[in-house]
Coordinates of C-alpha atoms in Angstrom, one line a residue:
M22 CA -1.6 21.9 -9.3
G23 CA 0.9 24.8 -9.0
A24 CA 0.3 28.4 -9.8
W25 CA 1.9 28.2 -13.2
P26 CA 0.0 25.6 -15.3
L27 CA 1.1 25.0 -18.8
P28 CA -0.8 26.8 -21.6
P29 CA -3.2 24.2 -23.1
R30 CA -3.2 25.0 -26.8
P31 CA 0.6 25.1 -27.5
V32 CA 1.1 21.9 -25.5
C33 CA -1.8 20.2 -27.4
A34 CA -0.4 21.4 -30.7
A35 CA 3.1 20.1 -29.9
V36 CA 1.7 16.7 -28.8
V37 CA -0.5 16.4 -31.9
A38 CA 2.5 17.3 -34.1
A39 CA 4.8 14.8 -32.4
F40 CA 2.3 11.9 -32.7
A41 CA 1.4 12.7 -36.3
T42 CA 5.1 13.0 -37.2
T43 CA 5.9 9.7 -35.5
A44 CA 3.0 8.0 -37.2
A45 CA 4.0 9.4 -40.5
I46 CA 7.6 8.1 -40.1
I47 CA 6.4 4.6 -39.2
A48 CA 3.9 4.6 -42.1
A49 CA 6.5 5.7 -44.5
A50 CA 8.8 2.9 -43.4
L51 CA 6.0 0.2 -43.6
T52 CA 4.6 1.3 -47.0
D53 CA 7.8 2.0 -48.9
G54 CA 7.3 5.7 -48.8
S55 CA 3.8 5.9 -50.1
V56 CA 2.7 9.5 -49.8
V57 CA -1.0 8.8 -49.6
A58 CA -0.6 6.2 -46.9
T59 CA 1.8 8.3 -45.0
L60 CA -0.4 11.4 -45.0
S61 CA -3.5 9.3 -44.2
V62 CA -1.9 7.7 -41.2
A63 CA -0.6 11.0 -40.0
A64 CA -4.1 12.5 -40.3
V65 CA -5.7 9.7 -38.4
A66 CA -3.1 9.9 -35.7
A67 CA -3.5 13.6 -35.3
T68 CA -7.3 13.2 -35.1
I69 CA -7.1 10.5 -32.4
V70 CA -4.6 12.6 -30.3
L71 CA -6.7 15.7 -30.7
A72 CA -9.8 13.8 -29.4
V73 CA -8.0 12.2 -26.5
W74 CA -5.1 14.4 -25.4
P75 CA -6.8 17.6 -24.1
R76 CA -8.9 15.7 -21.5
F77 CA -6.1 13.4 -20.6
A78 CA -3.7 16.2 -20.1
T79 CA -6.2 18.3 -18.1
N80 CA -8.0 15.7 -16.0
T81 CA -5.3 13.0 -15.5
L82 CA -1.9 14.8 -15.9
C83 CA -3.2 18.1 -14.4
L84 CA -1.0 20.0 -16.8
H85 CA -3.5 22.8 -17.3
G86 CA -4.6 23.9 -13.9
T87 CA -6.9 22.2 -11.4
P88 CA -9.4 19.7 -12.9
L89 CA -13.0 20.8 -12.1
P90 CA -16.1 18.7 -12.0
E91 CA -17.3 18.0 -15.5
V92 CA -20.8 18.2 -17.0
R93 CA -22.1 14.6 -17.4
G94 CA -24.8 13.2 -19.5
P95 CA -25.7 13.3 -23.2
G96 CA -24.7 16.1 -25.5
S97 CA -20.9 15.7 -25.7
L98 CA -19.5 14.7 -29.0
P99 CA -15.9 13.7 -30.1
L100 CA -13.7 16.7 -31.0
V101 CA -16.4 19.4 -30.7
G102 CA -17.5 18.5 -27.1
R103 CA -20.8 20.3 -26.3
L104 CA -20.5 23.0 -29.0
V105 CA -23.3 21.6 -31.0
Q106 CA -25.4 21.5 -27.8
V107 CA -24.6 25.1 -27.2
L108 CA -25.5 26.2 -30.7
T109 CA -28.7 24.2 -30.6
A110 CA -29.7 25.9 -27.3
I111 CA -28.9 29.3 -28.7
R112 CA -31.1 28.6 -31.8
G113 CA -33.8 27.4 -29.5
Q114 CA -33.5 30.5 -27.3
R115 CA -32.6 28.5 -24.1
F116 CA -28.9 29.0 -23.7
A117 CA -29.3 30.4 -20.2
F118 CA -31.3 27.4 -19.1
L119 CA -28.7 25.1 -20.6
M120 CA -26.3 26.6 -18.1
V121 CA -28.6 25.7 -15.2
E122 CA -28.9 22.1 -16.5
W123 CA -25.1 21.9 -16.8
A124 CA -24.7 23.1 -13.2
A125 CA -27.1 20.4 -12.0
A126 CA -25.3 17.8 -14.1
A127 CA -21.9 18.8 -12.8
G128 CA -23.1 18.8 -9.2
A129 CA -20.8 21.7 -8.2
P130 CA -21.0 25.5 -8.4
N131 CA -17.8 25.7 -10.6
F132 CA -17.3 23.2 -13.4
Q133 CA -15.7 22.6 -16.7
V134 CA -17.2 21.9 -20.1
W135 CA -15.6 21.1 -23.5
L136 CA -16.7 23.3 -26.3
G137 CA -14.0 22.2 -28.8
A138 CA -11.1 19.9 -29.3
A139 CA -8.2 21.8 -27.8
T140 CA -9.2 23.3 -24.5
R141 CA -11.9 23.4 -21.9
S142 CA -14.1 26.2 -20.9
V143 CA -14.9 26.9 -17.3
V144 CA -18.2 28.0 -15.8
L145 CA -18.0 29.9 -12.5
T146 CA -21.1 30.4 -10.3
H147 CA -19.7 30.3 -6.8
P148 CA -20.4 33.9 -5.6
A149 CA -17.0 34.5 -4.0
D150 CA -15.2 33.2 -7.1
V151 CA -17.3 35.2 -9.5
R152 CA -16.7 38.5 -7.6
Y153 CA -13.0 37.8 -7.2
V154 CA -12.4 37.0 -10.9
L155 CA -14.6 39.8 -12.2
G156 CA -13.5 42.3 -9.6
R157 CA -9.8 41.6 -8.9
A158 CA -8.5 39.7 -11.9
N159 CA -10.8 41.6 -14.3
P160 CA -9.9 39.6 -17.5
P161 CA -11.0 41.0 -20.8
R162 CA -14.2 39.9 -22.6
D163 CA -13.7 37.0 -24.9
D164 CA -13.5 38.1 -28.5
H165 CA -15.1 35.0 -29.9
V166 CA -18.2 35.1 -27.6
F167 CA -18.7 38.8 -28.1
G168 CA -17.6 38.9 -31.8
A169 CA -21.2 39.5 -32.9
V170 CA -21.3 42.7 -30.9
G171 CA -18.2 43.9 -32.6
L172 CA -19.9 43.5 -36.0
S173 CA -22.3 46.2 -34.8
V174 CA -20.5 48.7 -32.6
G175 CA -16.9 47.9 -33.7
V176 CA -14.1 46.1 -31.9
D177 CA -12.7 49.4 -30.7
S178 CA -15.8 50.5 -28.9
Y179 CA -15.5 51.0 -25.2
F180 CA -17.7 47.9 -24.5
L181 CA -15.2 45.5 -26.1
N182 CA -12.0 47.5 -25.3
T183 CA -11.2 46.3 -21.8
G184 CA -7.9 48.2 -21.3
A185 CA -7.2 51.7 -20.1
V186 CA -9.5 53.1 -22.8
H187 CA -12.4 51.3 -21.3
A188 CA -11.6 52.5 -17.8
Q189 CA -11.3 56.1 -19.0
T190 CA -14.5 56.0 -21.0
R191 CA -16.4 54.4 -18.2
A192 CA -15.2 57.1 -15.8
L193 CA -16.5 59.7 -18.3
L194 CA -19.9 57.9 -18.5
M195 CA -20.4 57.3 -14.8
G196 CA -21.0 61.0 -14.2
P197 CA -23.9 61.7 -16.5
L198 CA -25.4 58.2 -16.1
N199 CA -25.6 58.6 -12.3
A200 CA -26.2 62.3 -11.9
E201 CA -29.3 63.5 -10.0
R202 CA -30.4 65.2 -13.2
T203 CA -30.4 61.8 -14.9
M204 CA -32.6 60.3 -12.2
K205 CA -35.0 63.2 -12.5
T206 CA -35.1 62.8 -16.3
A207 CA -35.8 59.1 -16.0
V208 CA -38.8 59.7 -13.7
A209 CA -40.1 62.5 -15.8
V210 CA -40.0 60.5 -19.0
V211 CA -41.6 57.5 -17.4
E212 CA -44.5 59.6 -16.0
A213 CA -44.9 61.3 -19.4
E214 CA -44.9 58.1 -21.4
L215 CA -47.4 56.4 -19.0
G216 CA -49.7 59.4 -19.1
A217 CA -49.3 60.4 -15.5
N218 CA -47.8 63.8 -16.5
P219 CA -50.4 66.0 -18.2
H220 CA -47.6 67.8 -20.0
G221 CA -46.1 64.6 -21.5
G222 CA -46.7 62.8 -24.7
A223 CA -47.7 59.3 -23.5
A224 CA -46.4 57.9 -26.8
A225 CA -45.3 54.6 -25.3
G226 CA -48.7 54.1 -23.6
A227 CA -50.5 54.8 -26.9
M228 CA -48.3 52.4 -28.8
A229 CA -48.7 49.6 -26.2
C230 CA -52.5 49.6 -26.4
G231 CA -53.1 50.9 -29.9
M232 CA -55.2 53.9 -28.6
S233 CA -54.3 57.5 -28.9
G234 CA -55.6 58.1 -25.4
G235 CA -52.9 55.9 -23.9
L236 CA -53.3 53.9 -20.7
P237 CA -56.4 55.7 -19.3
A238 CA -58.3 55.1 -22.5
A239 CA -57.2 51.5 -22.5
A240 CA -58.4 51.1 -18.9
A241 CA -61.7 52.7 -19.7
A242 CA -62.3 50.4 -22.7
G243 CA -60.9 47.3 -21.2
T244 CA -58.3 47.0 -24.0
H245 CA -55.3 44.8 -23.5
V246 CA -52.0 46.6 -22.9
D247 CA -48.8 45.1 -24.3
V248 CA -46.4 45.6 -21.4
K249 CA -43.4 44.5 -23.5
A250 CA -44.1 47.2 -26.1
L251 CA -44.9 49.7 -23.3
A252 CA -41.6 49.0 -21.5
S253 CA -39.6 49.1 -24.8
G254 CA -41.1 52.4 -25.8
L255 CA -40.5 54.2 -22.5
T256 CA -37.0 52.9 -21.9
L257 CA -36.0 53.9 -25.5
E258 CA -37.3 57.3 -24.8
T259 CA -35.5 57.5 -21.5
I260 CA -32.1 56.4 -22.7
H261 CA -32.4 58.9 -25.6
A262 CA -33.3 61.7 -23.2
V263 CA -30.3 60.8 -21.1
V264 CA -27.8 60.4 -24.0
V265 CA -28.8 63.2 -26.3
S266 CA -31.6 65.2 -24.5
A267 CA -34.0 64.5 -27.3
P268 CA -37.0 62.2 -27.9
A269 CA -36.2 59.0 -29.8
P270 CA -36.8 59.5 -33.5
V271 CA -40.1 58.2 -34.9
Q272 CA -40.2 55.0 -36.8
P273 CA -38.3 53.3 -38.4
Y274 CA -35.7 54.2 -35.8
A275 CA -37.2 52.0 -33.0
T276 CA -37.6 49.1 -35.4
V277 CA -34.0 49.4 -36.6
V278 CA -32.7 49.3 -33.0
E279 CA -34.9 46.3 -32.2
D280 CA -33.9 44.6 -35.4
S281 CA -30.3 45.1 -34.6
W282 CA -30.6 42.9 -31.6
A283 CA -32.4 40.3 -33.6
A284 CA -29.6 40.4 -36.3
L285 CA -26.9 40.0 -33.6
R286 CA -28.7 37.0 -32.1
G287 CA -28.6 35.4 -35.5
V288 CA -24.8 35.3 -35.5
R289 CA -24.2 34.7 -31.8
L290 CA -21.2 32.4 -31.3
M291 CA -21.2 31.6 -35.0
P292 CA -17.7 31.0 -36.4
A293 CA -16.6 33.3 -39.3
P294 CA -20.0 34.9 -39.8
C295 CA -18.6 37.2 -42.5
L296 CA -17.9 34.0 -44.6
L297 CA -20.9 31.9 -43.6
V298 CA -23.7 34.5 -43.5
P299 CA -22.4 37.6 -45.3
H300 CA -26.0 38.9 -45.9
R301 CA -26.6 39.0 -42.1
V302 CA -23.4 40.8 -41.5
A303 CA -24.2 43.3 -44.2
S304 CA -27.6 43.8 -42.6
I305 CA -26.0 44.4 -39.2
K306 CA -23.6 47.0 -40.6
A307 CA -26.4 48.7 -42.6
R308 CA -28.4 49.1 -39.4
T309 CA -25.4 50.4 -37.6
D310 CA -24.7 53.0 -40.3
Y311 CA -28.4 54.1 -39.9
M312 CA -27.9 54.6 -36.2
I313 CA -24.5 56.4 -36.7
A314 CA -26.3 58.8 -39.0
S315 CA -28.9 59.5 -36.3
V316 CA -26.2 60.2 -33.7
D317 CA -24.3 62.4 -36.2
H318 CA -27.5 64.4 -36.7
H319 CA -27.9 65.0 -33.0
E320 CA -24.2 66.0 -32.8
A321 CA -24.6 68.5 -35.7
E322 CA -27.7 70.0 -34.1
R323 CA -25.9 70.3 -30.7
R324 CA -23.0 72.1 -32.3
N325 CA -25.3 74.5 -34.1
A326 CA -27.1 75.2 -30.8
V327 CA -23.9 75.8 -29.0
A328 CA -22.7 78.1 -31.7
A329 CA -25.9 80.0 -31.7
G330 CA -25.9 80.4 -27.9
R331 CA -29.0 78.2 -27.5
W332 CA -27.1 75.5 -25.6
V333 CA -24.3 75.5 -23.0
A334 CA -22.2 72.4 -23.0
E335 CA -20.4 73.2 -19.7
P336 CA -21.4 71.9 -17.3
P337 CA -22.6 69.0 -19.3
T338 CA -26.3 68.2 -19.5
D339 CA -26.1 64.7 -21.0
V340 CA -23.8 62.0 -22.3
L341 CA -23.4 63.7 -25.7
D342 CA -22.0 66.8 -24.0
V343 CA -19.5 64.8 -22.0
L344 CA -18.2 62.8 -25.0
M345 CA -18.1 65.8 -27.4
T346 CA -16.1 67.8 -24.9
E347 CA -13.7 64.9 -24.4
R348 CA -13.2 64.4 -28.1
D349 CA -12.8 68.1 -28.9
S350 CA -10.4 68.9 -26.1
G351 CA -8.5 65.6 -25.8
G352 CA -9.5 65.6 -22.1
T353 CA -7.2 64.3 -19.4
G354 CA -7.3 60.8 -20.7
G355 CA -7.7 61.5 -24.4
V356 CA -9.9 58.4 -25.0
Y357 CA -10.7 59.5 -28.6
K358 CA -7.2 60.5 -29.5
G359 CA -6.3 58.7 -32.7
A360 CA -9.6 56.8 -32.7
H361 CA -11.8 56.2 -35.7
P362 CA -14.0 59.2 -36.5
T363 CA -17.2 57.1 -35.8
R364 CA -16.1 55.7 -32.5
M365 CA -17.8 58.3 -30.3
A366 CA -21.1 57.6 -32.2
R367 CA -20.6 53.9 -31.8
D368 CA -20.0 54.3 -28.1
L369 CA -23.3 56.2 -27.9
I370 CA -25.1 53.5 -29.9
T371 CA -23.7 51.0 -27.5
L372 CA -25.3 52.9 -24.6
I373 CA -28.6 53.2 -26.4
M374 CA -28.8 49.5 -27.4
A375 CA -27.6 48.2 -24.0
G376 CA -29.6 50.8 -22.0
Y377 CA -33.1 50.1 -23.3
G378 CA -33.6 46.4 -24.1
T379 CA -32.4 45.0 -20.8
T380 CA -34.3 47.5 -18.7
A381 CA -37.4 46.9 -20.7
D382 CA -37.1 43.2 -20.0
A383 CA -36.7 43.9 -16.3
I384 CA -39.8 46.0 -16.2
S385 CA -41.8 43.4 -18.1
W386 CA -40.8 40.7 -15.6
G387 CA -41.5 43.0 -12.7
V388 CA -45.1 43.6 -13.9
F389 CA -45.5 39.9 -14.5
A390 CA -44.2 39.0 -11.1
V391 CA -46.4 41.5 -9.2
C392 CA -49.5 40.6 -11.2
T393 CA -49.1 36.9 -10.3
H394 CA -48.6 37.5 -6.6
P395 CA -51.6 39.4 -5.1
E396 CA -50.0 39.7 -1.7
V397 CA -47.0 41.4 -3.2
E398 CA -49.2 43.8 -5.2
A399 CA -51.1 44.6 -2.0
A400 CA -48.0 45.4 -0.1
L401 CA -46.5 47.4 -2.9
V402 CA -49.7 49.5 -3.4
A403 CA -49.9 50.1 0.4
E404 CA -46.3 51.4 0.4
L405 CA -46.9 53.6 -2.7
T406 CA -50.1 55.0 -1.2
A407 CA -48.5 55.8 2.1
A408 CA -45.6 57.5 0.4
N409 CA -47.7 59.5 -2.1
P410 CA -51.3 59.6 -0.9
S411 CA -52.3 62.4 -3.3
G412 CA -50.9 60.7 -6.4
D413 CA -48.6 63.6 -7.2
S414 CA -45.6 63.2 -9.5
W415 CA -42.9 61.1 -8.0
R416 CA -39.5 62.4 -6.9
H417 CA -36.6 60.2 -7.6
D418 CA -35.3 60.4 -4.0
R419 CA -38.7 59.4 -2.7
L420 CA -38.8 56.3 -5.0
A421 CA -35.2 55.4 -3.9
A422 CA -36.3 55.4 -0.3
L423 CA -39.2 52.9 -0.6
P424 CA -37.9 49.6 1.0
F425 CA -40.6 47.2 -0.4
L426 CA -40.3 48.6 -3.9
D427 CA -36.5 48.1 -3.6
A428 CA -37.1 44.5 -2.5
V429 CA -39.4 43.9 -5.5
W430 CA -36.6 45.4 -7.8
K431 CA -33.9 43.1 -6.3
E432 CA -36.1 40.0 -6.4
T433 CA -37.2 40.6 -10.0
M434 CA -33.5 40.9 -11.0
R435 CA -32.7 37.8 -9.1
R436 CA -35.5 35.6 -10.3
Y437 CA -35.5 37.0 -13.9
P438 CA -32.1 38.5 -14.7
A439 CA -32.1 40.2 -18.1
A440 CA -28.6 39.1 -18.9
A441 CA -29.3 35.6 -17.7
S442 CA -26.5 33.9 -19.7
G443 CA -24.1 36.4 -18.3
T444 CA -20.7 37.3 -19.7
A445 CA -17.6 35.5 -20.9
R446 CA -14.0 36.4 -20.2
R447 CA -10.6 35.1 -21.4
L448 CA -8.1 34.9 -18.6
A449 CA -5.0 37.0 -19.3
A450 CA -3.0 35.3 -16.5
P451 CA -3.4 32.2 -14.2
V452 CA -6.1 32.7 -11.5
K453 CA -6.4 31.0 -8.1
L454 CA -10.0 30.8 -7.0
P455 CA -10.6 31.8 -3.4
S456 CA -13.3 29.3 -2.6
D457 CA -11.2 26.1 -3.0
G458 CA -7.8 27.2 -4.3
A459 CA -8.4 25.8 -7.8
V460 CA -6.0 27.2 -10.4
L461 CA -7.2 28.2 -13.9
P462 CA -4.5 28.8 -16.6
A463 CA -4.2 31.8 -18.8
N464 CA -6.2 31.8 -22.0
T465 CA -9.1 29.9 -20.3
V466 CA -12.5 31.0 -21.4
V467 CA -14.6 31.5 -18.3
F468 CA -18.4 31.9 -18.4
F469 CA -20.3 33.8 -15.6
P470 CA -24.0 32.9 -16.1
Q471 CA -26.5 34.6 -13.8
L472 CA -29.3 32.0 -13.6
P473 CA -27.3 29.3 -11.7
P474 CA -26.2 31.4 -8.7
H475 CA -29.5 33.2 -8.6
H476 CA -31.5 29.9 -8.7
N477 CA -29.2 27.9 -6.4
G478 CA -30.9 26.7 -3.2
S479 CA -27.7 27.0 -1.3
T480 CA -27.6 30.8 -1.8
N481 CA -31.3 31.5 -2.1
E482 CA -34.0 29.7 -0.1
R483 CA -36.8 28.5 -2.3
P484 CA -35.0 29.9 -5.3
L485 CA -37.8 29.5 -7.9
E486 CA -40.3 31.4 -5.8
F487 CA -40.8 35.2 -6.1
C488 CA -40.0 36.3 -2.5
P489 CA -39.3 40.0 -1.9
S490 CA -39.0 39.0 1.7
R491 CA -35.5 37.7 1.2
W492 CA -34.3 41.3 0.8
G493 CA -35.9 42.5 4.1
G494 CA -37.3 45.9 4.2
A495 CA -40.1 47.4 6.3
M496 CA -42.8 45.2 4.6
G497 CA -40.5 42.4 3.5
D498 CA -41.6 39.7 5.9
M499 CA -45.3 39.8 4.9
A500 CA -44.8 37.6 1.9
H501 CA -43.8 33.9 1.9
G502 CA -42.4 33.8 5.4
V503 CA -39.4 35.5 7.1
H504 CA -35.9 34.9 5.7
T505 CA -33.0 34.8 8.1
E506 CA -30.2 37.3 8.2
K507 CA -27.8 34.6 7.0
S508 CA -30.0 33.7 4.1
N509 CA -30.4 37.4 3.2
R510 CA -26.6 37.8 3.2
A511 CA -26.1 34.8 1.0
A512 CA -28.7 36.1 -1.5
A513 CA -27.0 39.5 -1.6
E514 CA -23.6 37.9 -2.2
A515 CA -25.0 35.8 -5.1
W516 CA -26.9 38.8 -6.7
I517 CA -25.0 39.7 -9.8
P518 CA -27.5 40.9 -12.4
F519 CA -25.2 43.6 -13.6
A520 CA -22.0 41.6 -13.3
A521 CA -19.3 42.9 -10.9
G522 CA -16.0 44.7 -11.0
P523 CA -14.6 47.3 -13.4
L524 CA -16.6 46.0 -16.4
S525 CA -20.0 45.9 -14.6
C526 CA -22.9 47.8 -16.1
P527 CA -22.3 51.6 -15.6
G528 CA -26.1 52.3 -16.1
Q529 CA -27.5 50.0 -13.4
R530 CA -28.7 52.9 -11.2
L531 CA -30.5 54.4 -14.2
A532 CA -32.1 51.0 -14.9
E533 CA -33.2 50.7 -11.3
M534 CA -34.8 54.1 -11.3
E535 CA -36.7 53.4 -14.6
F536 CA -38.0 50.1 -13.1
K537 CA -39.1 51.7 -9.8
A538 CA -40.7 54.7 -11.5
T539 CA -42.6 52.5 -14.0
L540 CA -44.0 50.2 -11.3
A541 CA -44.8 53.1 -9.0
V542 CA -46.8 54.9 -11.7
L543 CA -48.5 51.8 -13.1
F544 CA -49.5 50.0 -9.9
G545 CA -50.2 53.3 -8.1
R546 CA -52.8 54.3 -10.7
F547 CA -54.1 51.0 -11.8
H548 CA -54.9 47.5 -10.7
V549 CA -53.0 45.4 -13.2
A550 CA -54.2 41.9 -14.2
L551 CA -52.8 39.5 -16.7
A552 CA -55.0 39.0 -19.8
V553 CA -53.8 35.5 -20.3
P554 CA -53.1 32.6 -17.9
A555 CA -49.7 33.0 -16.3
A556 CA -48.7 29.4 -17.3
T557 CA -48.8 30.4 -21.0
I558 CA -46.1 33.0 -20.5
T559 CA -42.6 31.5 -20.9
A560 CA -39.1 32.8 -20.6
V561 CA -37.2 33.2 -23.8
D562 CA -33.4 33.7 -23.9
E563 CA -32.7 36.0 -26.9
M564 CA -29.3 37.4 -25.7
T565 CA -31.5 38.8 -22.9
M566 CA -34.1 36.8 -21.0
Q567 CA -37.5 38.1 -21.7
P568 CA -41.1 36.9 -21.2
S569 CA -42.8 35.6 -24.3
E570 CA -45.6 38.2 -23.8
V571 CA -47.2 40.2 -21.0
P572 CA -50.6 41.4 -22.0
V573 CA -52.5 43.0 -19.1
V574 CA -55.9 44.6 -18.4
L575 CA -55.9 47.8 -16.4
T576 CA -58.5 49.0 -13.9
P577 CA -58.2 52.5 -12.4
R578 CA -57.7 52.7 -8.7
L579 CA -60.0 54.8 -6.6
R580 CA -58.3 57.2 -4.3
S581 CA -60.0 58.1 -1.0

């Protein structure tokens, strides 16, 4: 197929109209102009063509780019393709795993799937193609797939705006999200929340075990600790400290943030949610208004502090300082020039919502993985003890330099990527894939799931095993055998837990530091054991992939 394939939908519409018109003319001639008969025949003809033409034009005539291997097996229905299968998987919290099943059924890293009558969707998992399309072509996010997010943060938020405004806003955010001050803040909050810092509050630890004494009290009493609650509490505190330099408000704020995710899951990929489930949409908007009011409160307090001389906004201390300065001055890019008055607040809400849930899931999976692999725990504890024998507070640069902890981080994100179902983009122009030269036409919806490339045996040896050794490191070859340099390169190329390119996650370094600090403090101070059989803990895809539960029992470690 050439580099300029025909656009599928206009061609399909023209063919359907032509066949329906022809059928209507013939029917009118045969039935003496009966309107009912003419319209009925035209409708039947249009339906048949709509069911047959798209696949015929794509797979046989090759009008719409290069035909790709197709998902075979049950689940495909006339006119709607596999859309019902997708909606069922979303409702059953297994959409990411459906993508893995599709990849196996297609027998190829890149494949096509029909999710409606008019056009195909494409799923890309070949690492070179994924990185090329996300990094070089950089198509915008698909409005339909991410429509639910727009109901919450607005379609003009930086997350959904993939043009110049997104690039400018991202450039503003990269500074405070990746600053040394931010890394120090992340470690300090984690240590305080886990009770390692005597000057901290340890609220997350107390919430996770239901004891005011936090984790030490739970360890002494043998009380179960809910790692998911622990991780959610400390990551919400961390992102709040980074964004507005303040603790997260007390309940019901945390519940509202968590419920916002649940409400968004309820309308995921749903067509016309405002018409079909207006009560859910109203609930989403009410929660958003609540969070906007919270951000507005922080902004008002910040402006009062600046006016009273209690706060200096330059140089900026946090994300709020950066965005307030940009909005007030117009900045070099003027990203808020002419924007809705609440857009800055909604951008901050986007950071808070995206910055705590996914990181909490990663921490929960990391604890689960280390608990279920004693040899990994032993190697990790040995490295932590050697680096910090006195058990002092951790420095962020020391955590970043630990090779086995880094391998555990990378392997956790490979084996259990939080955004397992990945992202979806709509091509703005035809794209030629570097792996095989296949051409995809403009307007094609392309999915980039993370589980298939992460769990593919051609890119990761023994993909379903938790093997930090695949990432090397000073202690990397002690667990599960030695991986070759070639296999390590393949694993690194396929590692895309934060996507790739200009729209990749700007807070990935912050998430990494929170993960490393949590595991360093937790496993450095305690032996951690699951309180339930590992086989009873399952993966659940609720927009993010999370464990069903991670209850643990802590035993204090004795230091020599």
